Coordinates of C-alpha atoms and ligand atoms in Angstrom, one line a residue:
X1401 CA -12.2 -13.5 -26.2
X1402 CA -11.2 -10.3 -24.7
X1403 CA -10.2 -10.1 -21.2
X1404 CA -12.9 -7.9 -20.2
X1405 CA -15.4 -10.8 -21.6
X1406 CA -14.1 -13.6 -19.6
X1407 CA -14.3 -11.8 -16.4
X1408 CA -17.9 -11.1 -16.9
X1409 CA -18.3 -14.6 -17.8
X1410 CA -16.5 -15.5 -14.2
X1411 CA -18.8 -13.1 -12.3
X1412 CA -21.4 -14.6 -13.8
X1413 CA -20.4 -18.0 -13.0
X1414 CA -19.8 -16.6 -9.1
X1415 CA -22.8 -14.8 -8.9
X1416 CA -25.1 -17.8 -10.6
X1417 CA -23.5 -20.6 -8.4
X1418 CA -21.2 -19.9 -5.7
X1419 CA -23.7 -17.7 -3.7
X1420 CA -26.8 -19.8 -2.5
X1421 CA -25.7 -19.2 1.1
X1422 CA -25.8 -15.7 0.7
X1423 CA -29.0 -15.9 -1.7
X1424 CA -31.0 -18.1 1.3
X1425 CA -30.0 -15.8 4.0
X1426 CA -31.3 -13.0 1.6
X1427 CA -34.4 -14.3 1.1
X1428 CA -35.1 -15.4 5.0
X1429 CA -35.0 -11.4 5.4
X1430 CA -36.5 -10.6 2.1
X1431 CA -39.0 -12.8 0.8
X1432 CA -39.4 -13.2 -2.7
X1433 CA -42.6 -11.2 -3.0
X1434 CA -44.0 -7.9 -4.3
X1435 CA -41.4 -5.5 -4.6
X1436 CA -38.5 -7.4 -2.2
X1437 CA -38.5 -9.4 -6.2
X1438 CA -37.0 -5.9 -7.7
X1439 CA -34.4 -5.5 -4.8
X1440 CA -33.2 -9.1 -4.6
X1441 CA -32.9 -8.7 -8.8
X1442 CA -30.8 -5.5 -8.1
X1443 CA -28.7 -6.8 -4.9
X1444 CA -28.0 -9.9 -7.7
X1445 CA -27.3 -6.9 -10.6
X1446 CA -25.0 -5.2 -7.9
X1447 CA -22.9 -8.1 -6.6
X1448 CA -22.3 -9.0 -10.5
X1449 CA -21.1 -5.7 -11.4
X1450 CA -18.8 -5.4 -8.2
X1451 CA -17.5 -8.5 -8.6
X1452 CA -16.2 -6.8 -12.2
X1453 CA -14.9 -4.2 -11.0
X1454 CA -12.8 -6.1 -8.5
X1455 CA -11.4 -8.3 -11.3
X1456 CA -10.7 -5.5 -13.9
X1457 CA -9.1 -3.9 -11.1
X1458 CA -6.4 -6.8 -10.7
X1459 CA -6.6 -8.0 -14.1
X1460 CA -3.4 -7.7 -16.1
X1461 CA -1.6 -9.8 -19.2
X1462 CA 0.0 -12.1 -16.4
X1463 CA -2.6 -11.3 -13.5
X1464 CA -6.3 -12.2 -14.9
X1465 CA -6.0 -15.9 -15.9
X1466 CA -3.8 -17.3 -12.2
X1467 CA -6.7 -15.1 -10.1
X1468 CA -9.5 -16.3 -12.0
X1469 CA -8.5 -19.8 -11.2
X1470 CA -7.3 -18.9 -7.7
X1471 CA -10.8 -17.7 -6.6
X1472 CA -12.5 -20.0 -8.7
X1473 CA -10.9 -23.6 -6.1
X1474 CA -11.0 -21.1 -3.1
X1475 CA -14.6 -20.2 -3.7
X1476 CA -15.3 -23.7 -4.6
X1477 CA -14.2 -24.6 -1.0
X1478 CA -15.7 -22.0 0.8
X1479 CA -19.1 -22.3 -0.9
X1480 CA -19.0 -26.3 0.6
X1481 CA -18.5 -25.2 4.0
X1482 CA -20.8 -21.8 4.0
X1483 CA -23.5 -24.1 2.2
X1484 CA -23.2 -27.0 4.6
X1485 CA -22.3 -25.4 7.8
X1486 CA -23.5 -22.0 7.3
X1487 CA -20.6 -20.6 9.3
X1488 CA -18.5 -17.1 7.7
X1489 CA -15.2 -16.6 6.1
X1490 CA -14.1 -13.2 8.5
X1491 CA -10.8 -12.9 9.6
X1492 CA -10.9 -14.9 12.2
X1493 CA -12.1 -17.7 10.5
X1494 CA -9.0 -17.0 7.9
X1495 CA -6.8 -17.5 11.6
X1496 CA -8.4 -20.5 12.7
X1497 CA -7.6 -22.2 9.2
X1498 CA -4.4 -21.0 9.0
X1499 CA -3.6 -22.6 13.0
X1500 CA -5.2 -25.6 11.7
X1501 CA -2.9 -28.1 11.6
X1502 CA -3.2 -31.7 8.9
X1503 CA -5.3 -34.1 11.4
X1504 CA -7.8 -31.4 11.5
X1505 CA -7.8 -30.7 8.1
X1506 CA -8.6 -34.8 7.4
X1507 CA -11.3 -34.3 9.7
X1508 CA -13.0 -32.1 7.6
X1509 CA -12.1 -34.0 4.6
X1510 CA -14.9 -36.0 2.5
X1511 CA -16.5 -36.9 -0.9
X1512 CA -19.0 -33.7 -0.9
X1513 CA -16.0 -31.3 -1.0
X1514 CA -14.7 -33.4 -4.0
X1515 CA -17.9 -32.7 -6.2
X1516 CA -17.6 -29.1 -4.9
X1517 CA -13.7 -28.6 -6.1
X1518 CA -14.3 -30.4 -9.3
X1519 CA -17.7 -29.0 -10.2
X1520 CA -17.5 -25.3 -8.6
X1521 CA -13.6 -25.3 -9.1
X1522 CA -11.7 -27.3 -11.5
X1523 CA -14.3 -27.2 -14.0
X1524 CA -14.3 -23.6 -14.2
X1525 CA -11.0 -23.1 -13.7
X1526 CA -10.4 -25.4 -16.5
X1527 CA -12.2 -23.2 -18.7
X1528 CA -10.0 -20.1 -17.9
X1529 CA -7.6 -21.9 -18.7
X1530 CA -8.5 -23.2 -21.8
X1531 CA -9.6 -19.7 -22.7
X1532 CA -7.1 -18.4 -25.5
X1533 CA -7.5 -14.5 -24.1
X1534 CA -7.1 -11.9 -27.0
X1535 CA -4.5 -8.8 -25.9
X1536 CA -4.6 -5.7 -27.8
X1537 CA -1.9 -2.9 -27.4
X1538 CA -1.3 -1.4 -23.8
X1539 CA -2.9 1.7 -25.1
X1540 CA -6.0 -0.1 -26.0
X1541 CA -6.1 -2.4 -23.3
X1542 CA -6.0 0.4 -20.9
X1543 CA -8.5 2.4 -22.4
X1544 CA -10.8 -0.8 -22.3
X1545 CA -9.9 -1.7 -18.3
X1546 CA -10.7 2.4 -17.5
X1547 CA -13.8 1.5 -19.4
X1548 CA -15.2 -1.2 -17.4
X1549 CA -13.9 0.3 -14.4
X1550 CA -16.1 3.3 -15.3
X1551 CA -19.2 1.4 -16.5
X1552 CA -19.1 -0.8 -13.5
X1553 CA -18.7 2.0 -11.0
X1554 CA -21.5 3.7 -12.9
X1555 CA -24.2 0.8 -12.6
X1556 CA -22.9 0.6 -9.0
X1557 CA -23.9 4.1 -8.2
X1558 CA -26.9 3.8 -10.0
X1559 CA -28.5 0.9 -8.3
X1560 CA -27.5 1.9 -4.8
X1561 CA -28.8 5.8 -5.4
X1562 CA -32.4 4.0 -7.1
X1563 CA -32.5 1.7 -4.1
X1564 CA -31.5 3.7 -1.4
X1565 CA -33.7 3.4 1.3
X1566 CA -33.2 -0.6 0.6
X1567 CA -29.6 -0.5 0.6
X1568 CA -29.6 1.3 3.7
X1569 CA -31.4 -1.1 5.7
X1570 CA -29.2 -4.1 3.9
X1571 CA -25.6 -2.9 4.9
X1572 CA -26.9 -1.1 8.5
X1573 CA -29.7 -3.1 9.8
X1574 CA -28.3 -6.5 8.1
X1575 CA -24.5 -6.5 8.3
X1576 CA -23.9 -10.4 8.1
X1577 CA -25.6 -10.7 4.9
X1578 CA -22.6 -9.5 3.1
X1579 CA -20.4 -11.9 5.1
X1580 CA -22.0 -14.4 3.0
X1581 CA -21.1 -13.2 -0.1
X1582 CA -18.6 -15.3 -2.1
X1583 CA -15.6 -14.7 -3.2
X1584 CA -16.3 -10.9 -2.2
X1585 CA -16.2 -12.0 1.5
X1586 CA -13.7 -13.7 1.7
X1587 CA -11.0 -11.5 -0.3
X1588 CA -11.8 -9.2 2.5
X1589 CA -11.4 -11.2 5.2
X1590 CA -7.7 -12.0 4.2
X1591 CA -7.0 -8.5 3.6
X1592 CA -8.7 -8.0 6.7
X1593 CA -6.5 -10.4 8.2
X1594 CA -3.0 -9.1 7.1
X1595 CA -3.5 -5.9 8.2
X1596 CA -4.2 -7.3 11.3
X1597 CA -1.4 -9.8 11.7
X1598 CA 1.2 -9.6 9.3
X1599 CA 1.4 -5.9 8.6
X1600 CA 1.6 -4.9 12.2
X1601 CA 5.1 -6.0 11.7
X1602 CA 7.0 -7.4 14.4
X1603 CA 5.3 -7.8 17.9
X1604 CA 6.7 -6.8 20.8
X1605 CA 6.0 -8.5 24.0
X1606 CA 4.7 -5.7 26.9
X1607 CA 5.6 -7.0 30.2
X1608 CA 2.8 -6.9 32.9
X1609 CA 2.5 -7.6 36.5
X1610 CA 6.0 -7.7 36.6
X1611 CA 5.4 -6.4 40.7
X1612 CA 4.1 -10.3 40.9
X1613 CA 4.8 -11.8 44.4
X1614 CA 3.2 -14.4 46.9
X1615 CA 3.7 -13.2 50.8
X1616 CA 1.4 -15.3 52.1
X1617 CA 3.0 -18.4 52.9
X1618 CA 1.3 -21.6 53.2
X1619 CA 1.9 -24.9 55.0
X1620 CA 0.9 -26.5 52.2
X1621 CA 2.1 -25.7 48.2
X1622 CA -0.8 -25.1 46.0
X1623 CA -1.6 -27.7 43.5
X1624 CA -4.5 -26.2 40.6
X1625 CA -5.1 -28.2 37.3
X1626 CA -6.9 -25.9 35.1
X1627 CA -8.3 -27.5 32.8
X1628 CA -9.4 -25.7 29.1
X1629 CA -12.0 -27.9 27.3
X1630 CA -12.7 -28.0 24.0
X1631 CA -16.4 -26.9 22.2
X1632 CA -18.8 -28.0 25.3
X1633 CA -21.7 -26.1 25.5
X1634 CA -23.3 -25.7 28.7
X1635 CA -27.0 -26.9 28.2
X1636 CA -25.9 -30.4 26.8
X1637 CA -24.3 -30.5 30.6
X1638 CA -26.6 -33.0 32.3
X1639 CA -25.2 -31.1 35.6
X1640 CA -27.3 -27.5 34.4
X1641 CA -30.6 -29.6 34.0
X1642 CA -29.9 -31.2 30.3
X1643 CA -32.5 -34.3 29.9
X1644 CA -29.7 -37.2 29.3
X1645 CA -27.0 -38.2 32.0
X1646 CA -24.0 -36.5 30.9
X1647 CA -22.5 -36.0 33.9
X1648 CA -22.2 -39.3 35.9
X1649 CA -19.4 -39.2 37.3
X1650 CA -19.0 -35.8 37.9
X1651 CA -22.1 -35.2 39.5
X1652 CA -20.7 -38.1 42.5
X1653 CA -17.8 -35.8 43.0
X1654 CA -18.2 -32.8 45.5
X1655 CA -18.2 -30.1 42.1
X1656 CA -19.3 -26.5 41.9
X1657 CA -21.2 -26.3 38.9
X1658 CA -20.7 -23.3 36.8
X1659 CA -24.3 -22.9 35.1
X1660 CA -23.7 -18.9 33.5
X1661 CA -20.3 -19.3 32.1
X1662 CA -19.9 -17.3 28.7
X1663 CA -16.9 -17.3 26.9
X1664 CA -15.0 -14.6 25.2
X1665 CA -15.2 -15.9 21.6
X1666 CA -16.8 -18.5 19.4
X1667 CA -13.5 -20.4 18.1
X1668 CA -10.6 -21.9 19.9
X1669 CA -7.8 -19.4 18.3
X1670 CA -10.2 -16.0 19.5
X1671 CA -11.2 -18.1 22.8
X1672 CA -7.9 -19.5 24.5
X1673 CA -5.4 -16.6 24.2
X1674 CA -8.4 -14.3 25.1
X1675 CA -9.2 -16.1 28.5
X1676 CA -5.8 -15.9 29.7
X1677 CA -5.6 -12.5 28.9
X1678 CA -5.8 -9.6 31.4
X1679 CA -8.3 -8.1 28.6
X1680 CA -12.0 -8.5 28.6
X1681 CA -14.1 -9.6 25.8
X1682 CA -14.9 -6.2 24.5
X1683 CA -11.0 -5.1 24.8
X1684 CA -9.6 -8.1 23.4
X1685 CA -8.1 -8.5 20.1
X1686 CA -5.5 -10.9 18.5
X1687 CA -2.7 -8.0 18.5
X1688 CA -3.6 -7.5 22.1
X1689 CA -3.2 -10.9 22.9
X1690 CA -0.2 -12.0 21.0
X1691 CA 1.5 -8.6 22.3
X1692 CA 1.0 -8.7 25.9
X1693 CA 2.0 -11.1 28.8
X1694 CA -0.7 -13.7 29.8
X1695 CA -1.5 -14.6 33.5
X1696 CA 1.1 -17.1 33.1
X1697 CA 3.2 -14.9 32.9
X1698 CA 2.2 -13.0 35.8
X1699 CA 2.3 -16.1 38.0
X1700 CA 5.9 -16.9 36.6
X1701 CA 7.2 -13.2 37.3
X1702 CA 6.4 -14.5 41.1
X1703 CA 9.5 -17.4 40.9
X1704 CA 7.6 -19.5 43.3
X1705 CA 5.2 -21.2 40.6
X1706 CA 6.2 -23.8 38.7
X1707 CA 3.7 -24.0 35.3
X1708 CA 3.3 -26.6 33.0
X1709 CA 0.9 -26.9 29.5
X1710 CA 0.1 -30.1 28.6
X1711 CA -1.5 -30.1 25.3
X1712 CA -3.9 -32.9 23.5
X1713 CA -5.7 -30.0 21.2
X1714 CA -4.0 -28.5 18.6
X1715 CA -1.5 -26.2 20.4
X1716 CA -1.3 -23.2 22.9
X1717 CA -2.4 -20.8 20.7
X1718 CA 0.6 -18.9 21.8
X1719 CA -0.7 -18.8 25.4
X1720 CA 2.4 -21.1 26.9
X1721 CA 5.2 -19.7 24.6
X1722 CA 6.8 -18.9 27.4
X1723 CA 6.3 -22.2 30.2
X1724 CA 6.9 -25.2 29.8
X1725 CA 5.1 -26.8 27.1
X1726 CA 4.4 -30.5 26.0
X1727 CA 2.7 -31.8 23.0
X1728 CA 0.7 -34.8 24.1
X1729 CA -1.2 -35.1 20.6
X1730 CA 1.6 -37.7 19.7
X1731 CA 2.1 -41.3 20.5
X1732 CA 5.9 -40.3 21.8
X1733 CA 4.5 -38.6 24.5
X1734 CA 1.1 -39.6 25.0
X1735 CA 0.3 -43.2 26.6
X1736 CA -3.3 -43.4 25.4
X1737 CA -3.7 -43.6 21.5
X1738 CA -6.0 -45.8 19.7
X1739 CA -7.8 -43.7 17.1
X1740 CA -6.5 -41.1 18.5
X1741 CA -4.6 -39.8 21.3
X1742 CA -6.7 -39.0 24.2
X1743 CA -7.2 -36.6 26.9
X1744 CA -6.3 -39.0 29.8
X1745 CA -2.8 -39.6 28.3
X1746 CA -1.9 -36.1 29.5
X1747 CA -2.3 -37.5 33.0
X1748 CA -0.1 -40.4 32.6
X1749 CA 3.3 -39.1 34.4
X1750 CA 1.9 -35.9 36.3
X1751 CA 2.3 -38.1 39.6
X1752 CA 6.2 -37.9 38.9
X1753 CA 5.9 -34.0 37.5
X1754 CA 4.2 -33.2 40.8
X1755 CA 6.3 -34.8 43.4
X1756 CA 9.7 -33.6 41.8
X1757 CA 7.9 -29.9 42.5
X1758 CA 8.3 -30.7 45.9
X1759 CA 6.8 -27.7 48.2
X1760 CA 7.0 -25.4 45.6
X1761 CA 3.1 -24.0 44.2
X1762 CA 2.5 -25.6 40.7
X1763 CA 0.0 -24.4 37.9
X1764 CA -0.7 -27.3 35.1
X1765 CA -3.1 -27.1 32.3
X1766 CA -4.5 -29.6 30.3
X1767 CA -5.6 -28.6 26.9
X1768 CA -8.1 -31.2 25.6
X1769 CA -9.2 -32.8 22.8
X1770 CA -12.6 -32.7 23.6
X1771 CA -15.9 -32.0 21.7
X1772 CA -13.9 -31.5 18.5
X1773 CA -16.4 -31.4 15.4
X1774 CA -17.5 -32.1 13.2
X1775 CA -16.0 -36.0 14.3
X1776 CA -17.7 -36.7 17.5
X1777 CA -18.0 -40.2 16.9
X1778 CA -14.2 -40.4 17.1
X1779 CA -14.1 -38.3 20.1
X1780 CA -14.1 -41.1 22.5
X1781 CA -13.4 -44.8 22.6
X1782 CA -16.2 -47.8 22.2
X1783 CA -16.9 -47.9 25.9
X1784 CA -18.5 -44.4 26.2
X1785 CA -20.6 -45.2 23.3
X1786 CA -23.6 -44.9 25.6
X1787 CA -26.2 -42.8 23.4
X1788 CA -26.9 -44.5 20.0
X1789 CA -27.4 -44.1 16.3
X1790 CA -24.0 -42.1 16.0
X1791 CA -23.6 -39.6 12.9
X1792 CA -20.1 -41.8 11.6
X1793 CA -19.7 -38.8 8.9
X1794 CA -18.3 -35.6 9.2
X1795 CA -20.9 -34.5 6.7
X1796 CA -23.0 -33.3 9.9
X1797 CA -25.9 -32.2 7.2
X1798 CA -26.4 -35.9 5.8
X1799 CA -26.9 -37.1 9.3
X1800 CA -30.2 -36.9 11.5
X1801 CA -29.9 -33.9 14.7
X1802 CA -30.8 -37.1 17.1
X1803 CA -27.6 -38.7 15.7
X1804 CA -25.4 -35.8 15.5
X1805 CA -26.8 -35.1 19.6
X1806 CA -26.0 -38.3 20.4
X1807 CA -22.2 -38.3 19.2
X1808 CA -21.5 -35.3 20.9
X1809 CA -23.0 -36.5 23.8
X1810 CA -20.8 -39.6 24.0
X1811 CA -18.0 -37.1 23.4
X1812 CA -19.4 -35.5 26.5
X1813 CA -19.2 -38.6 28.2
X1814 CA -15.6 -39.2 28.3
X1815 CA -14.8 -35.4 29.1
X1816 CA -16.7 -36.3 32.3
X1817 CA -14.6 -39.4 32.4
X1818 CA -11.6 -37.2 32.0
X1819 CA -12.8 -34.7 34.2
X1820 CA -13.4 -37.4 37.1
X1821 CA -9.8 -38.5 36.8
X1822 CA -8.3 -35.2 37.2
X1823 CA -10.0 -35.0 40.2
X1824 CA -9.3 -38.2 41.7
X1825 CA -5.4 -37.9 40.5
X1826 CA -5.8 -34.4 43.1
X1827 CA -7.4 -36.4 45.6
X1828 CA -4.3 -37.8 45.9
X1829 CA -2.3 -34.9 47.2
X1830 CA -5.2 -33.6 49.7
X1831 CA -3.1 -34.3 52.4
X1832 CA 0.1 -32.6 51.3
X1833 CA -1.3 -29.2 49.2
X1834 CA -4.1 -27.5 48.6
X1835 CA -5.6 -28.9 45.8
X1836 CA -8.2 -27.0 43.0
X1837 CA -9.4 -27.9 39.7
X1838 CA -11.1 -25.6 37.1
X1839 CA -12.6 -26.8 34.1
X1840 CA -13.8 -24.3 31.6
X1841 CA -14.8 -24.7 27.9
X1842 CA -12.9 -22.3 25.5
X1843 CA -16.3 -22.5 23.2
X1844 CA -20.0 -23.8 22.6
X1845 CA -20.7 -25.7 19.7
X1846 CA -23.9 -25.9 17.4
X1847 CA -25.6 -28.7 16.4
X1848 CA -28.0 -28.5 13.5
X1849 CA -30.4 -25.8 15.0
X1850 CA -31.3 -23.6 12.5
X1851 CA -29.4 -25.2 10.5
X1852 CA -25.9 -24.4 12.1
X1853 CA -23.1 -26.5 12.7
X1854 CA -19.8 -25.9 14.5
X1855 CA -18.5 -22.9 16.0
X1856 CA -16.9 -19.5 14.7
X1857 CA -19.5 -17.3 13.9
X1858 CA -18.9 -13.4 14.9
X1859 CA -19.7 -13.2 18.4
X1860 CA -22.7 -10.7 18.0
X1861 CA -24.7 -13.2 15.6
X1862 CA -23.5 -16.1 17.3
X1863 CA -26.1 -18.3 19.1
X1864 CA -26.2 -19.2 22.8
X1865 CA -25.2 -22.7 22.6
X1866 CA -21.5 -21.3 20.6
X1867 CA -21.1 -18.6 23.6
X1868 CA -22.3 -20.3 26.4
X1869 CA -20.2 -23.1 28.0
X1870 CA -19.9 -25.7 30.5
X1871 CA -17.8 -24.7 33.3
X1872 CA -17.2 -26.3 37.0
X1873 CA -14.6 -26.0 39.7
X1874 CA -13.5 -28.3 42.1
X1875 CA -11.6 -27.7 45.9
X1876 CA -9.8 -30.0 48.0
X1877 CA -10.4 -30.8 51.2
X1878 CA -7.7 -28.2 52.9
X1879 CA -8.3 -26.0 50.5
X1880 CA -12.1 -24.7 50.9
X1881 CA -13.1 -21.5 48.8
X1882 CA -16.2 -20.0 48.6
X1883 CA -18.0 -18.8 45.3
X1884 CA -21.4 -18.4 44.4
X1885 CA -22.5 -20.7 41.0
X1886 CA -25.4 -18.7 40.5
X1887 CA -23.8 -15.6 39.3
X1888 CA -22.6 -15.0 35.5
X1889 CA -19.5 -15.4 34.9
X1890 CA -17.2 -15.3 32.0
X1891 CA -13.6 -16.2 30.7
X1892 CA -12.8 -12.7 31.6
X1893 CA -12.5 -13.8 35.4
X1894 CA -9.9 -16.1 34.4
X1895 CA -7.1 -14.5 34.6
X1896 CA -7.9 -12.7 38.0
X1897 CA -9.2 -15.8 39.7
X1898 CA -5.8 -18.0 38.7
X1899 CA -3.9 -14.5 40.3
X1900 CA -6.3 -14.9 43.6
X1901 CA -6.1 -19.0 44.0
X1902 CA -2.1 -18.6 44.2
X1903 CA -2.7 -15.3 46.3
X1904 CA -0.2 -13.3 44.1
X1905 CA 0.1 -9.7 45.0
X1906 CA 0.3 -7.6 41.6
X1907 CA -1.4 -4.2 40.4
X1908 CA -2.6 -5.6 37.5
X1909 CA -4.6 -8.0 39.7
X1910 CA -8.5 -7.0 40.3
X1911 CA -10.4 -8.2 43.2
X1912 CA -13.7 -7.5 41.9
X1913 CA -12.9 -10.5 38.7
X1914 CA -11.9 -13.0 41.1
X1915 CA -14.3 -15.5 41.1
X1916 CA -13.3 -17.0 44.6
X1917 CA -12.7 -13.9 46.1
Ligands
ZN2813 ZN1 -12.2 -24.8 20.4

C-alpha cells in the first residue's frame, strides 16, 4: 500500500482504540444526546484527520515505518496508565518518568500492561511492519504528501469553522480534555519538555543570599530534622479529625499539627525542588529551580551550618547537589532492609553524625520512602499491618477503595512510627541544643475517588486530597517557638521558616513567610 494509506489506517487504529480515556472524559462533559452526538462524531472526525497530518508531516522513505511503530508501544503504554489511573502525560509527567529510577519502574510493573503492549502495541506494530509500503518517485511522492497535508488541513478548517461555537467552549472552557488525547498528547508534552529542559542549554547556577550570616549566638547549637514525606495527604491524618487512628504515636508526643498545609505541586519532581525554593507556587518552574540556589544553600553561605540529606526516596531531585548527600535506598548504607529499605535505617548512625558536629548548628533531612503508590502494601513491614483486606496488587483498579484505604493507611502507620522516632532520637539532645523537627509531605495522593489514582495531575485540575498534605512540627524543650496551626500554610514558607529557625540574617529572607516568626 501506499504510505499515505497506512497512516490513515494507524490513525484509525489510534483514534478507534487508544483514546477511551479521552472519549469518557468527553462524554462526562458532553453526553451522548441530541446534538452533543454530531459534535462528539466531529471532535472523533477532527482528531483522525490531525492525527494525519501529523504523520504525513514526519513521514518519509526511512521515517514513516520506525514512527509508526514508535507511537504505536508508547501509546500502548500510556493508554494503560491514562485508562487505569486516569492521570495525564504533560511535561511534567514526561520528568517524573524520566527521574524514575528501575525499583520504581517494577512497581508499576504487571500482567495488565502486558495485554496492553502486545494487543495496543506489538500487534499493530507488527502490522507496520509487515506492511510492504509502495514508493513512487520523489516527484510523486511529494506531490501526494502536499496532498494530504492540504486535504487534512482542509477538513480541519472545515470542522472547526462549522462547529465553532463548540470548539470554542472545548479548547477554552475545557482545556484538560485534550490532555487526554493519545498519542497527540503526549508528542506534545515531550516537545513541551525539551524546550523546557534540554534546549535551555546549559544552566547556570545564580547565587542567592550570599549576605547569609547568623549574629545571634546561642548557648546551645541548633539541631532541626526536617523531615520531607512522601504522598500523605492530610485528611487520612487521624491528627486533622480522620475516622481511623493513624496517628498513635504521634498524637502522645507534644506535636503542632499542621491541618492547612498545601503543597506547591502534585508530584515529587515539581514538589521537592519547589519547596526549597525561594520561589512560590505561582513563580516556580523547573528552570527556576534547577537554576537558582536553594535554602540550603543560603544556610551553607552562613559557614556555621553543617547540612546533611539523607535519602530513602528516589533522590534529591537536585535539591542537595551541593551538601552532603547519602543514598540510604541501599543495603550498603541503610541498616533496615527487608522488602525494602526503610525510612528508620536513615536514623541508624545520626547519633555519631550529630555528636562529631559538636557545637556547631546542623540542618539534616530525611527524604522518605513513605506513602509510595501504587505499592502500599509494601510500604511497611507485617507489624503495622493494622487495617485489613490489603490491595496486594499494584493494579489499584482491580482492588476494592476499602482495600486500597486500608494499605495506605498501614503505610501511614509506620510514617508515624518513623515520625515518633525522629522525635525521640531529638529528645535525646534536649539538654545540649535546641532541638526542632518539621515534617511536611512533598504531595497528596488519590485513592479511587472519582476514579483517580496516584498523584501528578496539573495543579489547577488536581483534587484536594493530591494538594493538600499532612504536615506537623515539633520543638524541644529549650527551644519553644510560637506558631499558630490554624492558619494556611504552604511549602512556600519553607524556605523562609528554615532561614528564621537558624536565625540567619540575609536579604533574600522574608519575615512575613516565616512560619514561626
Ligand atoms: Zn512524591
Amino acid at each position: 500500500m501506499t504510505q499515505t494509506k497506512l497512516i490513515i489506517n494507524i490513525a484509525l487504529f489510534f483514534t478507534l482504540f487508544s483514546n477511551f480515556s479521552f472519549f469518557k472524559n468527553v462524554l462526562e462533559v458532553y453526553p451522548f444526546e441530541g446534538i452533543n452526538i454530531i459534535y462528539i462524531l466531529s471532535l472523533s472526525i477532527l482528531l483522525f484527520t490531525f492525527m494525519i497530518f501529523i504523520f504525513t508531516l514526519l513521514s518519509s522513505r526511512y521515517t514513516t515505518k520506525p514512527i509508526l511503530i514508535l507511537m504505536l508501544i508508547t501509546s500502548s503504554i500510556t493508554s494503560y496508565f491514562m485508562n487505569c489511573y486516569h492521570i495525564v502525560i504533560d511535561s511534567d509527567m514526561i520528568r517524573n518518568t524520566i527521574q524514575t529510577d528501575l525499583p520504581e519502574s517494577l512497581d508499576l510493573f504487571n500482567i495488565k500492561i502486558i495485554i496492553y503492549l502486545l494487543f495496543f502495541g506489538l500487534l499493530p506494530s507488527f502490522f507496520v511492519y509487515r506492511t510492504t509500503v509502495q514508493f513512487d518517485s520523489f516527484k510523486i511522492e511529494l506531490f501526494r504528501k502536499i496532498k494530504t497535508l492540504l486535504l487534512s488541513f482542509l477538513v480541519i478548517t472545515i470542522i472547526l469553522f462549522s462547529f465553532s461555537k463548540f470548539y470554542t467552549s472545548f479548547f477554552r472552557e475545557h482545556k484538560p480534555l485534550r490532555y487526554y488525547t493519545n498519542p497527540t498528547y503526549w508528542i506534545y508534552s515531550i516537545g513541551d519538555y525539551i524546550s523546557k529542559s534540554v534546549k535551555n542549554g546549559k544552566v547556570e547556577l545564580k547565587s542567592i543570599g550570599l549576605d547569609a550570616k547568623i549574629t545571634h549566638i546561642n548557648k546551645k547549637p541548633k539541631l532541626v530534622i526536617m523531615v520531607v514525606g512522601e504522598a500523605t495527604r492530610a485528611d487520612h491524618f487521624s491528627l486533622n479529625g480522620y475516622s481511623r487512628e493513624t496517628n498513635p504515636l504521634l498524637k502522645k508526643e507534644h506535636i503542632i499539627n499542621l491541618p492547612h498545609v498545601s503543597s506547591c505541586g502534585t508530584s515529587t519532581a515539581h514538589s521537592v525542588p519547589c519547596m526549597f525554593s525561594i520561589f512560590n507556587r505561582d513563580e516556580y518552574s523547573y528552570k527556576k529551580g534547577i537554576s537558582t540556589e536553594n535554602v540550603l544553600d543560603v544556610l551553607h553561605h552562613t559557614n556555621k551550618i553543617d547540612i546533611l540529606w539523607r535519602d530513602n526516596n528516589s533522590n534529591s531531585k537536585g535539591v542537595a547537589l551541593r551538601v552532603p548527600f547519602e543514598d540510604y535506598k541501599t543495603e550498603k548504607t541503610n541498616t533496615i532492609c527487608d522488602e525494602e529499605c526503610r525510612d528508620e535505617g536513615m536514623l541508624i548512625g545520626l547519633d555519631n553524625y550529630i555528636n562529631k558536629r559538636g557545637d556547631r548548628d546542623t540542618l539534616i533531612v530525611l527524604h522518605q520512602m513513605g506513602n509510595h503508590g501504587p505499592a502500599y502494601n509494601k510500604r511497611y513491614s507485617k507489624a503495622f499491618e493494622k487495617f485489613t483486606p490489603v490491595c496486594q496488587t499494584n493494579q489499584l483498579e482491580e482492588c476494592s477503595q476499602e482495600s486500597i484505604n486500608n494499605a495506605y493507611d498501614n503505610a501511614l502507620l509506620h510514617t508515624d512510627y518513623f515520625l515518633s522516632k525522629v522525635i525521640n532520637l531529638l529528645k535525646k539532645y534536649n539538654q545540649t541544643h535546641k532541638t526542632s523537627m518539621i515534617y511536611m509531605s512533598d504531595h497528596g495522593e488519590s485513592l479511587g475517588e472519582h476514579g483517580l489514582y496516584l498523584h501528578g495531575l496539573p495543579y489547577f485540575m488536581a483534587p484536594d486530597s493530591q494538594t493538600h498534605v499532612g504536615a506537623i512540627v515539633w520543638f524541644g524543650e529549650s527551644n519553644k517557638k510560637t506558631i499558630d496551626p490554624s492558619k494556611e500554610y504552604s511549602h512556600d514558607n519553607l524556605f523562609h521558616t528554615l532561614l528564621g529557625l537558624f536565625n540567619v540574617e540575609t536579604a533574600v529572607y522574608k519575615k512575613e513567610l516565616d512560619m514561626f516568626r
